[in-house]
Short mmCIF file of C-alpha atoms and ligand atoms in Angstrom, two decimals:
data_model
loop_
_atom_site.label_atom_id
_atom_site.label_comp_id
_atom_site.label_asym_id
_atom_site.label_seq_id
_atom_site.Cartn_x
_atom_site.Cartn_y
_atom_site.Cartn_z
CA MET A 651 60.20 2.16 -22.97
CA LYS A 652 59.06 5.67 -23.83
CA LEU A 653 57.75 6.31 -20.31
CA LEU A 654 60.98 5.04 -18.70
CA ASP A 655 63.06 7.35 -20.92
CA GLN A 656 60.84 10.25 -20.00
CA LEU A 657 61.07 9.47 -16.29
CA ALA A 658 64.86 9.10 -16.47
CA GLN A 659 65.08 12.48 -18.21
CA GLY A 660 62.95 14.01 -15.45
CA LEU A 661 65.30 12.62 -12.80
CA ASP A 662 68.36 13.91 -14.68
CA ASP A 663 66.74 17.36 -14.81
CA LEU A 664 66.20 17.32 -11.04
CA GLN A 665 69.84 16.38 -10.53
CA ALA A 666 71.02 19.17 -12.85
CA GLN A 667 68.93 21.74 -10.95
CA GLY A 668 70.26 20.59 -7.57
CA LEU A 669 66.78 19.37 -6.64
CA LYS A 670 67.27 15.62 -6.44
CA ARG A 671 66.42 14.38 -2.96
CA VAL A 672 68.14 11.51 -1.20
CA ARG A 673 66.66 9.45 1.61
CA GLN A 674 68.95 8.58 4.50
CA VAL A 675 68.49 5.37 6.42
CA VAL A 676 68.29 5.94 10.17
CA GLN A 677 69.32 2.99 12.32
CA SER A 678 68.41 4.38 15.74
CA PRO A 679 65.28 5.73 17.49
CA CYS A 680 64.33 9.35 16.79
CA GLY A 681 66.29 11.59 19.15
CA PRO A 682 69.10 14.15 19.24
CA GLN A 683 71.67 11.42 18.61
CA ALA A 684 70.94 9.66 15.35
CA TRP A 685 72.86 6.74 13.90
CA VAL A 686 72.85 7.12 10.13
CA ASP A 687 74.92 5.31 7.52
CA GLY A 688 77.16 3.90 10.25
CA GLN A 689 77.83 7.41 11.59
CA SER A 690 76.63 9.22 14.71
CA ARG A 691 74.93 12.55 14.01
CA LEU A 692 73.47 15.31 16.14
CA ASN A 693 69.98 15.67 14.73
CA PHE A 694 68.44 19.13 14.19
CA SER A 695 65.96 17.95 11.56
CA SER A 696 63.08 16.21 13.29
CA ASN A 697 59.66 17.46 14.39
CA ASP A 698 59.84 15.52 17.65
CA TYR A 699 59.56 18.84 19.49
CA LEU A 700 59.09 17.40 22.98
CA GLY A 701 61.32 14.35 22.60
CA LEU A 702 58.39 11.97 23.11
CA ALA A 703 59.21 9.69 20.15
CA ASN A 704 61.59 7.78 22.41
CA ASP A 705 60.06 8.54 25.81
CA PRO A 706 60.04 5.40 28.01
CA GLN A 707 56.42 5.93 29.13
CA VAL A 708 55.22 6.28 25.54
CA LEU A 709 57.20 3.20 24.50
CA ALA A 710 55.73 1.19 27.39
CA ALA A 711 52.21 2.33 26.42
CA LEU A 712 52.84 1.30 22.82
CA GLN A 713 53.93 -2.15 23.97
CA GLU A 714 50.88 -2.39 26.22
CA GLY A 715 48.73 -1.34 23.25
CA VAL A 716 50.19 -4.15 21.17
CA SER A 717 49.42 -6.69 23.87
CA LEU A 718 45.87 -5.35 24.24
CA TYR A 719 44.99 -4.85 20.57
CA GLY A 720 47.59 -6.70 18.46
CA ALA A 721 49.43 -5.27 15.49
CA GLY A 722 46.84 -3.95 13.04
CA SER A 723 43.26 -2.70 13.11
CA GLY A 724 42.20 -5.07 10.33
CA ALA A 725 39.71 -2.75 8.61
CA SER A 726 38.59 0.81 8.09
CA HIS A 727 36.78 2.67 10.88
CA LEU A 728 33.31 2.22 9.42
CA ILE A 729 33.76 -1.51 8.92
CA SER A 730 35.39 -3.17 11.95
CA GLY A 731 38.62 -1.24 12.59
CA HIS A 732 37.37 1.40 15.09
CA SER A 733 38.84 0.28 18.42
CA LEU A 734 38.24 1.27 22.01
CA ALA A 735 41.65 3.01 21.94
CA HIS A 736 40.57 5.21 18.98
CA ALA A 737 37.31 6.05 20.77
CA GLN A 738 39.14 6.90 24.03
CA LEU A 739 41.58 9.16 22.19
CA GLU A 740 38.72 10.99 20.48
CA ASP A 741 36.78 11.40 23.74
CA LYS A 742 39.83 12.81 25.49
CA LEU A 743 40.56 15.29 22.68
CA ALA A 744 36.91 16.37 22.55
CA GLU A 745 36.99 17.09 26.29
CA LEU A 746 40.22 19.08 25.97
CA TYR A 747 38.83 21.28 23.17
CA SER A 748 35.45 21.94 24.78
CA PRO A 749 36.70 25.31 26.15
CA HIS A 750 37.49 26.36 22.56
CA MET A 751 34.36 25.39 20.63
CA PRO A 752 30.73 24.57 21.49
CA GLN A 753 29.71 20.88 21.32
CA ALA A 754 33.34 19.91 20.71
CA SER A 755 33.93 16.53 19.17
CA ALA A 756 37.06 14.92 17.72
CA LEU A 757 38.04 12.41 15.08
CA SER A 758 41.33 10.52 14.82
CA LEU A 759 42.83 9.91 11.38
CA CYS A 760 45.87 8.05 10.02
CA THR A 761 47.93 11.13 9.06
CA GLY A 762 47.75 14.91 8.95
CA TYR A 763 47.96 14.77 5.18
CA MET A 764 44.79 12.70 5.09
CA ALA A 765 43.11 14.88 7.72
CA ASN A 766 43.55 17.97 5.53
CA LEU A 767 42.19 16.12 2.49
CA ALA A 768 39.25 14.93 4.61
CA VAL A 769 38.35 18.35 6.03
CA LEU A 770 38.70 20.40 2.86
CA SER A 771 36.87 17.99 0.60
CA ALA A 772 34.04 16.96 2.97
CA LEU A 773 33.16 20.42 4.28
CA THR A 774 32.84 21.91 0.81
CA ALA A 775 30.90 19.03 -0.77
CA GLY A 776 27.44 20.30 0.15
CA GLY A 777 27.15 23.18 -2.30
CA GLU A 778 28.95 26.10 -3.90
CA ALA A 779 32.07 26.72 -1.81
CA ASP A 780 35.14 28.95 -1.79
CA ILE A 781 38.40 28.06 -0.05
CA PHE A 782 40.82 30.86 0.91
CA SER A 783 44.34 29.58 1.50
CA ASP A 784 47.53 31.31 2.71
CA ALA A 785 50.24 31.32 0.01
CA LEU A 786 52.68 29.39 2.23
CA ASN A 787 50.28 26.71 3.43
CA HIS A 788 51.49 23.12 3.62
CA ALA A 789 51.29 20.84 0.56
CA SER A 790 48.55 18.75 2.18
CA ILE A 791 46.30 21.84 2.35
CA ILE A 792 47.07 22.66 -1.27
CA ASP A 793 46.21 19.09 -2.27
CA GLY A 794 43.09 19.02 -0.10
CA ALA A 795 41.87 22.25 -1.71
CA ARG A 796 42.56 20.81 -5.17
CA LEU A 797 40.71 17.61 -4.37
CA SER A 798 37.65 19.54 -3.22
CA ARG A 799 35.47 20.97 -5.91
CA ALA A 800 35.62 24.40 -4.32
CA LYS A 801 37.00 27.50 -5.99
CA VAL A 802 40.39 28.18 -4.41
CA SER A 803 41.75 31.70 -3.79
CA VAL A 804 45.30 32.02 -2.50
CA TYR A 805 45.95 35.12 -0.37
CA PRO A 806 49.45 36.57 0.20
CA HIS A 807 51.21 35.11 3.24
CA LEU A 808 49.65 36.39 6.51
CA ASP A 809 47.89 39.23 4.65
CA VAL A 810 44.62 39.75 6.50
CA HIS A 811 43.72 42.82 4.38
CA ALA A 812 44.05 40.94 1.09
CA LEU A 813 42.00 38.09 2.56
CA HIS A 814 39.32 40.58 3.63
CA ALA A 815 38.98 41.82 0.05
CA GLN A 816 38.78 38.25 -1.29
CA LEU A 817 36.11 37.29 1.25
CA GLN A 818 34.05 40.38 0.47
CA ALA A 819 34.11 39.53 -3.23
CA SER A 820 32.91 35.97 -2.62
CA GLN A 821 29.23 35.12 -3.13
CA ALA A 822 29.63 31.45 -2.16
CA PRO A 823 27.37 30.28 0.69
CA ILE A 824 30.23 28.11 2.07
CA LYS A 825 33.51 29.89 2.79
CA LEU A 826 36.53 28.23 4.41
CA VAL A 827 39.69 30.11 5.33
CA VAL A 828 42.55 27.68 5.87
CA THR A 829 45.96 28.36 7.36
CA ASP A 830 48.92 26.68 9.03
CA SER A 831 49.10 27.95 12.64
CA VAL A 832 52.91 27.71 12.63
CA PHE A 833 54.27 27.71 9.08
CA SER A 834 56.30 24.55 8.66
CA MET A 835 59.23 26.00 6.72
CA ASP A 836 59.27 29.50 8.26
CA GLY A 837 58.25 29.14 11.88
CA HIS A 838 55.90 32.17 11.58
CA ILE A 839 52.73 32.11 13.65
CA ALA A 840 49.54 33.05 11.76
CA PRO A 841 47.52 35.99 13.16
CA LEU A 842 44.68 33.68 14.20
CA PRO A 843 42.69 36.16 16.34
CA GLU A 844 42.49 38.60 13.40
CA LEU A 845 41.68 35.78 10.98
CA LEU A 846 38.93 34.45 13.23
CA ARG A 847 37.44 37.93 13.72
CA LEU A 848 37.38 38.39 9.96
CA CYS A 849 35.82 34.97 9.40
CA GLU A 850 33.04 35.66 11.90
CA GLU A 851 32.36 39.05 10.33
CA GLN A 852 32.26 37.57 6.80
CA GLY A 853 30.33 34.36 7.58
CA ALA A 854 33.37 32.15 6.93
CA TRP A 855 34.89 29.24 8.88
CA LEU A 856 38.49 29.09 10.00
CA VAL A 857 40.36 25.80 9.47
CA VAL A 858 43.63 25.76 11.45
CA ASP A 859 46.39 23.28 10.64
CA ASP A 860 48.19 23.10 13.98
CA ALA A 861 50.76 20.48 12.93
CA HIS A 862 53.66 22.51 14.33
CA GLY A 863 51.87 24.35 17.14
CA TRP A 864 50.16 21.40 18.79
CA GLY A 865 52.02 20.17 21.88
CA VAL A 866 54.33 23.19 21.73
CA LEU A 867 52.13 26.29 22.04
CA GLY A 868 49.80 27.02 24.94
CA GLN A 869 50.29 26.45 28.65
CA HIS A 870 48.99 22.87 28.40
CA GLY A 871 50.34 22.27 24.91
CA LEU A 872 46.89 22.43 23.32
CA GLY A 873 48.41 24.48 20.54
CA ALA A 874 47.42 27.63 18.77
CA LEU A 875 43.84 27.80 20.08
CA GLU A 876 45.07 27.74 23.68
CA HIS A 877 47.98 30.09 22.88
CA PHE A 878 45.58 32.75 21.59
CA GLY A 879 42.63 31.84 23.85
CA LEU A 880 40.31 31.33 20.86
CA HIS A 881 36.71 30.18 21.17
CA SER A 882 34.24 29.94 18.32
CA PRO A 883 31.68 27.62 16.73
CA HIS A 884 33.36 28.41 13.41
CA LEU A 885 36.73 26.81 14.20
CA VAL A 886 37.99 23.55 12.76
CA LEU A 887 41.29 22.40 14.24
CA MET A 888 43.62 19.83 12.68
CA GLY A 889 46.46 18.59 14.89
CA THR A 890 49.10 16.04 13.98
CA LEU A 891 50.24 13.30 16.34
CA GLY A 892 53.52 12.31 14.68
CA LYS A 893 55.36 15.49 15.64
CA ALA A 894 55.19 16.82 19.23
CA ALA A 895 53.13 13.79 20.31
CA GLY A 896 55.97 11.55 19.12
CA VAL A 897 53.84 8.76 17.60
CA ALA A 898 51.80 9.02 14.35
CA GLY A 899 48.40 10.13 13.11
CA ALA A 900 46.28 13.23 13.39
CA PHE A 901 42.98 14.50 14.73
CA VAL A 902 40.32 17.01 13.84
CA ALA A 903 38.44 18.83 16.60
CA ALA A 904 35.31 20.80 15.76
CA HIS A 905 31.57 21.08 16.44
CA ALA A 906 29.95 17.62 16.65
CA THR A 907 28.04 18.20 13.40
CA VAL A 908 31.29 18.89 11.53
CA ILE A 909 32.89 15.73 12.94
CA GLU A 910 29.85 13.59 12.09
CA THR A 911 29.97 14.99 8.54
CA LEU A 912 33.60 13.85 8.28
CA VAL A 913 32.65 10.37 9.51
CA GLN A 914 29.87 10.14 6.94
CA ARG A 915 31.46 11.90 3.98
CA ALA A 916 35.25 12.22 4.17
CA ARG A 917 36.68 9.72 1.74
CA ALA A 918 40.22 10.09 3.18
CA TYR A 919 38.74 8.84 6.48
CA ILE A 920 36.27 6.26 5.21
CA TYR A 921 38.24 4.41 2.56
CA THR A 922 41.43 3.56 4.41
CA THR A 923 42.40 1.01 7.05
CA ALA A 924 42.25 2.48 10.55
CA ALA A 925 45.67 3.11 12.13
CA PRO A 926 46.86 0.37 14.51
CA PRO A 927 44.93 0.76 17.80
CA ALA A 928 48.21 0.39 19.70
CA LEU A 929 49.20 3.81 18.31
CA ALA A 930 46.03 5.39 19.70
CA HIS A 931 46.71 3.65 23.03
CA ALA A 932 50.25 5.09 23.12
CA LEU A 933 48.87 8.50 22.19
CA LEU A 934 46.70 8.52 25.32
CA THR A 935 49.95 8.48 27.30
CA SER A 936 51.56 11.15 25.08
CA LEU A 937 48.51 13.31 25.62
CA ASP A 938 48.70 12.91 29.41
CA ILE A 939 52.37 13.90 29.31
CA ILE A 940 51.74 16.90 27.05
CA ILE A 941 48.95 18.42 29.14
CA GLY A 942 50.53 17.61 32.52
CA ASP A 943 53.49 18.83 34.58
CA GLN A 944 56.03 16.93 32.47
CA GLY A 945 54.76 18.64 29.31
CA MET A 946 55.04 22.04 30.97
CA ALA A 947 58.62 21.28 32.06
CA LEU A 948 59.51 20.10 28.53
CA ARG A 949 58.09 23.28 26.98
CA ALA A 950 59.97 25.41 29.51
CA HIS A 951 63.23 23.62 28.62
CA LEU A 952 62.51 24.03 24.90
CA ALA A 953 61.96 27.77 25.42
CA GLU A 954 65.29 27.98 27.26
CA ILE A 955 67.08 26.08 24.45
CA LEU A 956 65.55 28.49 21.92
CA ARG A 957 66.68 31.50 23.91
CA TYR A 958 70.22 30.11 24.03
CA TRP A 959 70.19 29.42 20.27
CA LYS A 960 68.91 32.87 19.37
CA GLU A 961 71.54 34.57 21.48
CA GLY A 962 74.36 32.54 19.89
CA ALA A 963 73.08 32.55 16.31
CA GLY A 964 72.16 36.24 16.50
CA ASN A 965 75.85 37.02 16.94
CA LEU A 966 76.73 35.07 13.79
CA PHE A 967 74.08 35.95 11.22
CA PRO A 968 71.93 38.91 10.19
CA VAL A 969 68.13 38.71 10.16
CA HIS A 970 66.70 37.46 6.86
CA ASP A 971 64.94 40.23 4.93
CA GLU A 972 61.79 38.79 3.36
CA ALA A 973 61.44 41.64 0.88
CA THR A 974 64.90 41.27 -0.65
CA HIS A 975 65.36 37.53 0.08
CA SER A 976 68.70 38.36 1.73
CA PRO A 977 70.32 35.40 3.50
CA GLY A 978 70.05 35.14 7.26
CA LEU A 979 67.96 33.97 10.18
CA MET A 980 64.20 34.06 9.80
CA ALA A 981 62.27 35.88 12.51
CA SER A 982 60.69 32.95 14.33
CA THR A 983 59.77 32.40 17.97
CA THR A 984 58.96 28.69 17.48
CA PRO A 985 61.24 25.61 17.48
CA ILE A 986 61.43 25.95 13.68
CA GLN A 987 64.44 28.26 13.16
CA PRO A 988 65.23 28.53 9.45
CA LEU A 989 68.52 29.95 8.18
CA VAL A 990 68.04 31.22 4.63
CA VAL A 991 71.02 30.48 2.38
CA GLY A 992 69.62 31.32 -1.08
CA ASP A 993 70.22 28.92 -3.92
CA ASN A 994 69.53 25.18 -4.08
CA GLN A 995 73.10 24.00 -4.60
CA GLY A 996 74.42 26.40 -1.96
CA VAL A 997 72.13 25.12 0.77
CA MET A 998 73.12 21.52 0.04
CA ARG A 999 76.82 22.43 0.21
CA VAL A 1000 76.28 24.03 3.60
CA SER A 1001 74.26 21.06 4.84
CA GLN A 1002 77.04 18.74 3.63
CA ALA A 1003 79.74 20.81 5.36
CA LEU A 1004 77.80 20.60 8.64
CA LEU A 1005 77.45 16.85 8.16
CA HIS A 1006 81.23 16.57 8.04
CA GLN A 1007 81.12 17.88 11.59
CA GLY A 1008 78.46 15.35 12.63
CA LEU A 1009 75.64 17.93 12.52
CA TRP A 1010 72.47 16.84 10.72
CA VAL A 1011 70.56 19.87 9.40
CA ILE A 1012 68.51 19.28 6.29
CA GLY A 1013 68.50 21.79 3.43
CA ILE A 1014 65.05 22.70 2.08
CA ARG A 1015 64.73 23.68 -1.57
CA THR A 1016 62.03 24.57 -4.09
CA PRO A 1017 59.20 23.67 -4.54
CA THR A 1018 58.87 23.23 -0.76
CA VAL A 1019 59.99 26.87 -0.32
CA PRO A 1020 59.90 29.78 -2.83
CA LYS A 1021 62.74 29.95 -5.36
CA GLY A 1022 65.83 31.78 -4.11
CA THR A 1023 65.02 31.12 -0.44
CA ALA A 1024 66.54 27.65 -0.01
CA ARG A 1025 67.24 27.26 3.67
CA LEU A 1026 68.53 25.13 6.47
CA ARG A 1027 65.44 24.12 8.44
CA ILE A 1028 66.85 23.92 11.94
CA THR A 1029 64.44 22.42 14.46
CA PHE A 1030 64.87 22.15 18.20
CA SER A 1031 63.50 19.62 20.62
CA ALA A 1032 63.14 19.48 24.38
CA ALA A 1033 65.47 16.45 24.12
CA HIS A 1034 68.33 18.76 23.06
CA THR A 1035 70.76 19.98 25.70
CA HIS A 1036 72.56 23.32 25.88
CA GLY A 1037 75.68 21.38 24.86
CA ASP A 1038 73.95 20.17 21.67
CA VAL A 1039 72.94 23.72 20.76
CA GLY A 1040 76.46 24.94 21.52
CA ARG A 1041 77.87 22.35 19.10
CA LEU A 1042 75.52 23.58 16.35
CA ILE A 1043 76.47 27.21 16.93
CA GLN A 1044 80.14 26.29 16.86
CA GLY A 1045 79.66 24.27 13.64
CA LEU A 1046 77.87 27.17 11.97
CA SER A 1047 80.53 29.64 13.08
CA SER A 1048 83.08 27.71 11.04
CA LEU A 1049 81.19 28.65 7.86
CA SER A 1050 81.85 31.96 6.15
CA PHE A 1051 78.94 34.31 5.72
CA THR A 1052 78.74 37.08 3.15
CA ALA A 1053 75.68 39.24 2.72
CA ARG A 1054 75.72 38.69 -1.04
CA SER A 1055 76.35 34.98 -1.28
CA GLY A 1056 74.99 33.88 2.08
CA LEU A 1057 76.68 30.98 3.81
CA ILE A 1058 79.71 29.48 2.18
CA PRO A 1059 81.34 26.39 3.59
CA GLU A 1060 85.09 26.51 4.07
CA PRO A 1061 86.79 24.06 1.71
CA VAL A 1062 87.08 20.66 3.38
N1 PMP B 1122 50.37 20.05 7.88
C1 PMP B 1122 51.59 20.56 8.08
C2 PMP B 1122 51.73 22.03 8.30
C3 PMP B 1122 52.71 19.71 8.09
O1 PMP B 1122 53.94 20.22 8.27
C4 PMP B 1122 52.53 18.33 7.90
C5 PMP B 1122 53.70 17.34 7.92
N2 PMP B 1122 54.88 17.77 7.45
C6 PMP B 1122 51.24 17.85 7.68
C7 PMP B 1122 50.18 18.74 7.69
C8 PMP B 1122 51.00 16.41 7.43
O2 PMP B 1122 51.00 15.70 8.62
P1 PMP B 1122 51.42 14.16 8.64
O3 PMP B 1122 52.89 14.10 8.59
O4 PMP B 1122 50.80 13.64 9.90
O5 PMP B 1122 50.78 13.55 7.41
#
């Protein structure tokens, strides 16, 4: 009974601090219009950046995948679960990344969380290693770094100078710098060309988590590496396939020796059942859409939606000041457009007030974001229309904003 009492106390504490999270049951496919708790909502809280989660071609491919391969893979990749669909997906990704790294190879994994655990633990297992991690990196990078036996140094967010000093002080023969490409709660883009230059100069490798850049950045949607035109043997790219690709899973692209090391050594890859092959089959279609004309048109529409949002929201709110934590819009050029409110309870009140208007915008609190910077994480998708964005702007304009207290919902 003692443990139950302790757990119940922990849950009460979360409630008292305004940090208790509640899951909401969605009864419709992922898309701008969500049906939740018997109510229709306009959804600004998914990572389905291109609207592919409910694209008819992707759905048809998924159904075809089920008829070709059945429901489950039946085993892990190294036993009997590695299907032709997984192999085709990896071959296609390897080909696409060959302009960005020599001897490019790719590996598909069940989730991005597992991919980060796999990369950070397997690449540092061979000897003394140091991992250098941006202060705002995703939880899966933090956990991957903890799981590895490497020494972990956290550098201030985007601070290439501080990282330089840390790298210079490191004597470890294996050095990995790891960063989100697009920071998931801020929308900032990491200065990857500077980071890569520094890594090459200091004998380090650059691991890029492109969860929120992949499919969105770059002319063909190949993400941050294409966006910046990066090429190096010292790059390891992790991309997720449950966000812009609209399905599930993740991949790592890197030099063939890195990928073979993951196959042989990464426990998060080896000791888990392979994802259903039908997902990999559907992803081949997503990939074709992303890199082709349709993908380009979707990204162009998304850019237009973002422009429209920024114009409208810019008239309502000031720009968030990172130094003083003042409420306002974060400076972001990506589909992640956070609006900083401030305290945990406040952001949930604002989110609730928007919900009364049928607008679904999730509030993000600590520990996901630093204390005092609780925010609405507004995300846009190519499936949104100008009318959808207009409704959001109108909904937000009905809230009061004061520089001191941030957003305050009108009493309902
Ligand atoms: N990295 C980042 C930056 C993410 O935002 C996420 C998902 N929120 C992940 C990794 C994990 O990816 P997945 O959801 O595929 O496990």
